[in-house]
Each structure stands twice: as structure tokens, then as C-alpha cells.
DNA sequence: AGCCATGCACCG
DNA sequence: CGGTGCATGGCT
């Protein structure tokens, strides 16, 4: 049984807003979280190193899945993150709006795919076609 | 809940 | 000493 999830990158994720942060946020959605290994909620900031294989089937990317839960230890955090992704994001030249797809195959192996956002020109092209052309009358 | 932002430690 | 990223706080 494979499991695939995807995330649209925010400006903060890609570093476009100057944030020197190395990871993306993982929503606390059961179907999303179940993709990742369970972390020890009873310890502070538990983490797990994960290796994803790129689409070429050769390149490996190591990310860290971390549960920042210091809210239960006197802090304010209670969120999941996947850190250490800047090398990947840069090599793929990903920008806010682009997305990444994470897949876990039958053998539990992890794969990552970069999904580039449709360009504005392409969107305009589609829009132009759909709004410029109309069916006036259908032949009998 | 999710994105924005940063102090400081670390490292070349 | 400038860049990077962890860990964390802030804002909407």
C-alpha cells in the first residue's frame, strides 16, 4: 500500500522572505502525519532522520522529521516540521507556490518529487481559450 | 493552525 | 566574520 502526500511551498519554506529556516511545516492532519514515523510524544522535540530518493532513483536526500512540542515543557511550540531541505529546494529551484510530493512505496521506501507550479503564461493561455471561445450553436 | 521571523550556536 | 539552520517566539 503506497501513501502519497504533497505540500505547496510557502515563501517561508523556500527562504524567499529571508527566513533562515531550513524546513517546512507539516500540518497536524492524521492522514499526513500517518505518512511519517510515529514520534515519542512524551519526550521534548523528538525527531527522526528520513532519507528520500529523488525521481532519478539515485539521488538521496536526508531530511529530519521533528515534532517541536516545547509547549508541553514550558514553551509555546506544538508543530511538526521537516527540516534540512534547503539543499533540495535550491537544486530544484523551487519557489513559493511550487509543491513537493512525498511517496512511501510498498517497501516503505521514501520518494520525493518536485512539482513546479503552472506558470502565469500557461494559466493565462488556458484562461484565454476558455473565455475567448464559445459554442454559439451546435450543428443539427 | 499555519506562516513569518530571528537569536544564537556552529562552522567554514 | 558572514552564512546557515535549530529551536523558538510572534503574528494573523
Tab-separated table of C-alpha atoms (C1' of nucleotides) in Angstrom:
chain	number	residue	atom	x	y	z
A	1	UNK	CA	0.000	0.000	0.000
A	2	UNK	CA	1.596	3.243	-1.102
A	3	UNK	CA	0.987	6.542	0.552
A	4	UNK	CA	1.493	9.880	-1.178
A	5	UNK	CA	1.135	13.364	0.212
A	6	UNK	CA	2.077	16.771	-1.136
A	7	UNK	CA	2.720	20.252	0.187
A	8	UNK	CA	2.553	23.591	-1.574
A	9	UNK	CA	5.639	25.520	-0.574
A	10	UNK	CA	5.203	28.856	1.195
A	11	UNK	CA	7.597	31.793	0.819
A	12	UNK	CA	8.968	30.942	4.221
A	13	UNK	CA	9.585	27.349	3.167
A	14	UNK	CA	11.707	28.370	0.208
A	15	UNK	CA	13.567	31.145	2.005
A	16	UNK	CA	12.188	33.834	-0.312
A	17	UNK	CA	11.203	36.026	2.601
A	18	UNK	CA	14.685	35.949	4.054
A	19	UNK	CA	13.885	33.438	6.737
A	20	UNK	CA	16.966	31.467	7.600
A	21	UNK	CA	14.937	28.472	8.393
A	22	UNK	CA	15.652	25.098	6.959
A	23	UNK	CA	12.381	23.304	6.930
A	24	UNK	CA	8.759	23.162	6.005
A	25	UNK	CA	5.787	22.829	8.264
A	26	UNK	CA	3.819	19.598	8.390
A	27	UNK	CA	0.101	20.082	9.045
A	28	UNK	CA	-1.341	18.183	12.013
A	29	UNK	CA	-3.629	16.177	9.797
A	30	UNK	CA	-3.968	12.500	10.600
A	31	UNK	CA	-3.590	11.352	7.002
A	32	UNK	CA	-0.481	13.499	6.651
A	33	UNK	CA	1.075	12.546	9.970
A	34	UNK	CA	0.464	8.856	9.402
A	35	UNK	CA	2.838	9.120	6.461
A	36	UNK	CA	5.684	9.833	8.857
A	37	UNK	CA	7.042	7.537	11.544
A	38	UNK	CA	5.484	7.937	14.984
A	39	UNK	CA	7.499	10.095	17.336
A	40	UNK	CA	7.744	9.822	21.104
A	41	UNK	CA	5.297	12.497	22.206
A	42	UNK	CA	6.424	12.044	25.787
A	43	UNK	CA	9.847	13.498	25.083
A	44	UNK	CA	10.760	17.043	24.099
A	45	UNK	CA	11.368	17.730	20.406
A	46	UNK	CA	11.561	14.105	19.263
A	47	UNK	CA	12.947	13.583	15.777
A	48	UNK	CA	13.625	11.025	13.128
A	49	UNK	CA	16.004	11.125	10.192
A	50	UNK	CA	14.431	10.203	6.858
A	51	UNK	CA	16.064	9.517	3.512
A	52	UNK	CA	14.106	10.260	0.348
A	53	UNK	CA	15.068	9.031	-3.098
A	54	UNK	CA	14.810	11.545	-5.921
A	55	UNK	CA	12.942	10.913	-9.171
A	56	UNK	CA	16.134	9.699	-10.854
A	57	UNK	CA	16.068	6.785	-8.427
A	58	UNK	CA	19.636	7.505	-7.402
A	59	UNK	CA	19.968	10.815	-5.603
A	60	UNK	CA	19.258	10.638	-1.897
A	61	UNK	CA	18.100	13.496	0.291
A	62	UNK	CA	18.180	13.282	4.064
A	63	UNK	CA	15.609	15.311	5.964
A	64	UNK	CA	14.745	15.430	9.644
A	65	UNK	CA	11.174	14.984	10.763
A	66	UNK	CA	10.836	16.840	14.060
A	67	UNK	CA	7.983	17.382	16.471
A	68	UNK	CA	8.576	20.710	18.171
A	69	UNK	CA	6.453	20.209	21.252
A	70	UNK	CA	8.045	22.511	23.826
A	71	UNK	CA	4.537	23.753	24.612
A	72	UNK	CA	4.349	20.838	26.989
A	73	UNK	CA	7.685	21.755	28.510
A	74	UNK	CA	7.185	25.431	29.277
A	75	UNK	CA	7.405	26.766	25.726
A	76	UNK	CA	4.911	27.748	23.052
A	77	UNK	CA	5.524	25.301	20.180
A	78	UNK	CA	3.326	22.438	19.128
A	79	UNK	CA	4.014	21.666	15.485
A	80	UNK	CA	5.741	19.247	13.162
A	81	UNK	CA	8.476	20.181	10.731
A	82	UNK	CA	10.609	18.594	8.079
A	83	UNK	CA	13.999	20.296	8.255
A	84	UNK	CA	17.228	20.276	6.299
A	85	UNK	CA	15.593	20.871	2.931
A	86	UNK	CA	17.434	23.915	1.612
A	87	UNK	CA	19.876	21.907	-0.498
A	88	UNK	CA	16.965	20.137	-2.173
A	89	UNK	CA	14.884	23.288	-2.634
A	90	UNK	CA	17.834	25.107	-4.140
A	91	UNK	CA	18.858	22.370	-6.500
A	92	UNK	CA	15.278	22.122	-7.730
A	93	UNK	CA	14.974	25.918	-7.838
A	94	UNK	CA	11.653	25.703	-6.065
A	95	UNK	CA	9.690	28.831	-5.276
A	96	UNK	CA	6.604	29.619	-3.245
A	97	UNK	CA	3.624	28.077	-4.990
A	98	UNK	CA	5.591	25.091	-6.233
A	99	UNK	CA	4.985	21.872	-4.381
A	100	UNK	CA	6.698	18.693	-3.386
A	101	UNK	CA	5.190	15.244	-3.431
A	102	UNK	CA	6.261	12.616	-0.933
A	103	UNK	CA	5.582	8.957	-1.584
A	104	UNK	CA	6.075	5.889	0.561
A	105	UNK	CA	6.052	2.731	-1.532
A	106	UNK	CA	5.085	-0.857	-0.669
A	107	UNK	CA	8.524	-1.482	0.782
A	108	UNK	CA	8.387	1.592	2.967
A	109	UNK	CA	10.912	3.384	0.788
A	110	UNK	CA	10.510	7.134	0.547
A	111	UNK	CA	10.485	9.119	-2.677
A	112	UNK	CA	10.342	12.848	-3.317
A	113	UNK	CA	9.130	14.663	-6.420
A	114	UNK	CA	9.188	18.386	-7.143
A	115	UNK	CA	6.037	19.724	-8.742
A	116	UNK	CA	6.574	23.059	-10.390
A	117	UNK	CA	3.681	25.462	-10.307
A	118	UNK	CA	1.973	26.177	-13.584
A	119	UNK	CA	3.422	29.416	-14.954
A	120	UNK	CA	1.343	32.570	-15.223
A	121	UNK	CA	1.638	32.453	-19.031
A	122	UNK	CA	0.250	28.932	-19.144
A	123	UNK	CA	-2.591	29.898	-16.849
A	124	UNK	CA	-3.381	32.912	-18.989
A	125	UNK	CA	-3.322	30.759	-22.079
A	126	UNK	CA	-5.876	28.390	-20.656
A	127	UNK	CA	-7.929	31.239	-19.371
A	128	UNK	CA	-7.845	32.949	-22.757
A	129	UNK	CA	-9.013	29.839	-24.560
A	130	UNK	CA	-11.808	29.162	-22.152
A	131	UNK	CA	-13.085	32.714	-22.141
A	132	UNK	CA	-12.477	33.634	-25.786
A	133	UNK	CA	-14.105	30.647	-27.411
A	134	UNK	CA	-17.737	29.860	-27.030
A	135	UNK	CA	-20.111	27.486	-28.653
A	136	UNK	CA	-22.755	29.659	-30.284
A	137	UNK	CA	-24.769	26.939	-31.852
A	138	UNK	CA	-24.454	23.213	-32.117
A	139	UNK	CA	-24.983	21.765	-35.652
A	140	UNK	CA	-28.197	19.791	-36.055
B	1	DA	C1'	-3.407	26.011	12.627
B	2	DG	C1'	-0.021	27.758	9.559
B	3	DC	C1'	3.169	31.105	8.021
B	4	DC	C1'	6.629	34.780	9.287
B	5	DA	C1'	10.717	35.968	11.625
B	6	DT	C1'	15.104	35.720	14.427
B	7	DG	C1'	18.794	34.948	18.384
B	8	DC	C1'	22.468	32.312	18.824
B	9	DA	C1'	25.404	28.466	18.176
B	10	DC	C1'	28.104	26.404	14.905
B	11	DC	C1'	31.329	26.181	11.092
B	12	DG	C1'	33.975	27.303	7.016
C	1	DC	C1'	33.174	37.059	10.249
C	2	DG	C1'	29.467	36.015	7.159
C	3	DG	C1'	26.289	32.282	6.004
C	4	DT	C1'	23.305	28.546	7.686
C	5	DG	C1'	19.929	26.180	10.423
C	6	DC	C1'	17.994	24.749	15.006
C	7	DA	C1'	14.836	25.995	18.273
C	8	DT	C1'	11.744	29.201	19.431
C	9	DG	C1'	8.604	33.313	19.674
C	10	DG	C1'	5.291	36.216	17.089
C	11	DC	C1'	1.649	37.353	14.072
C	12	DT	C1'	-2.718	36.555	11.507
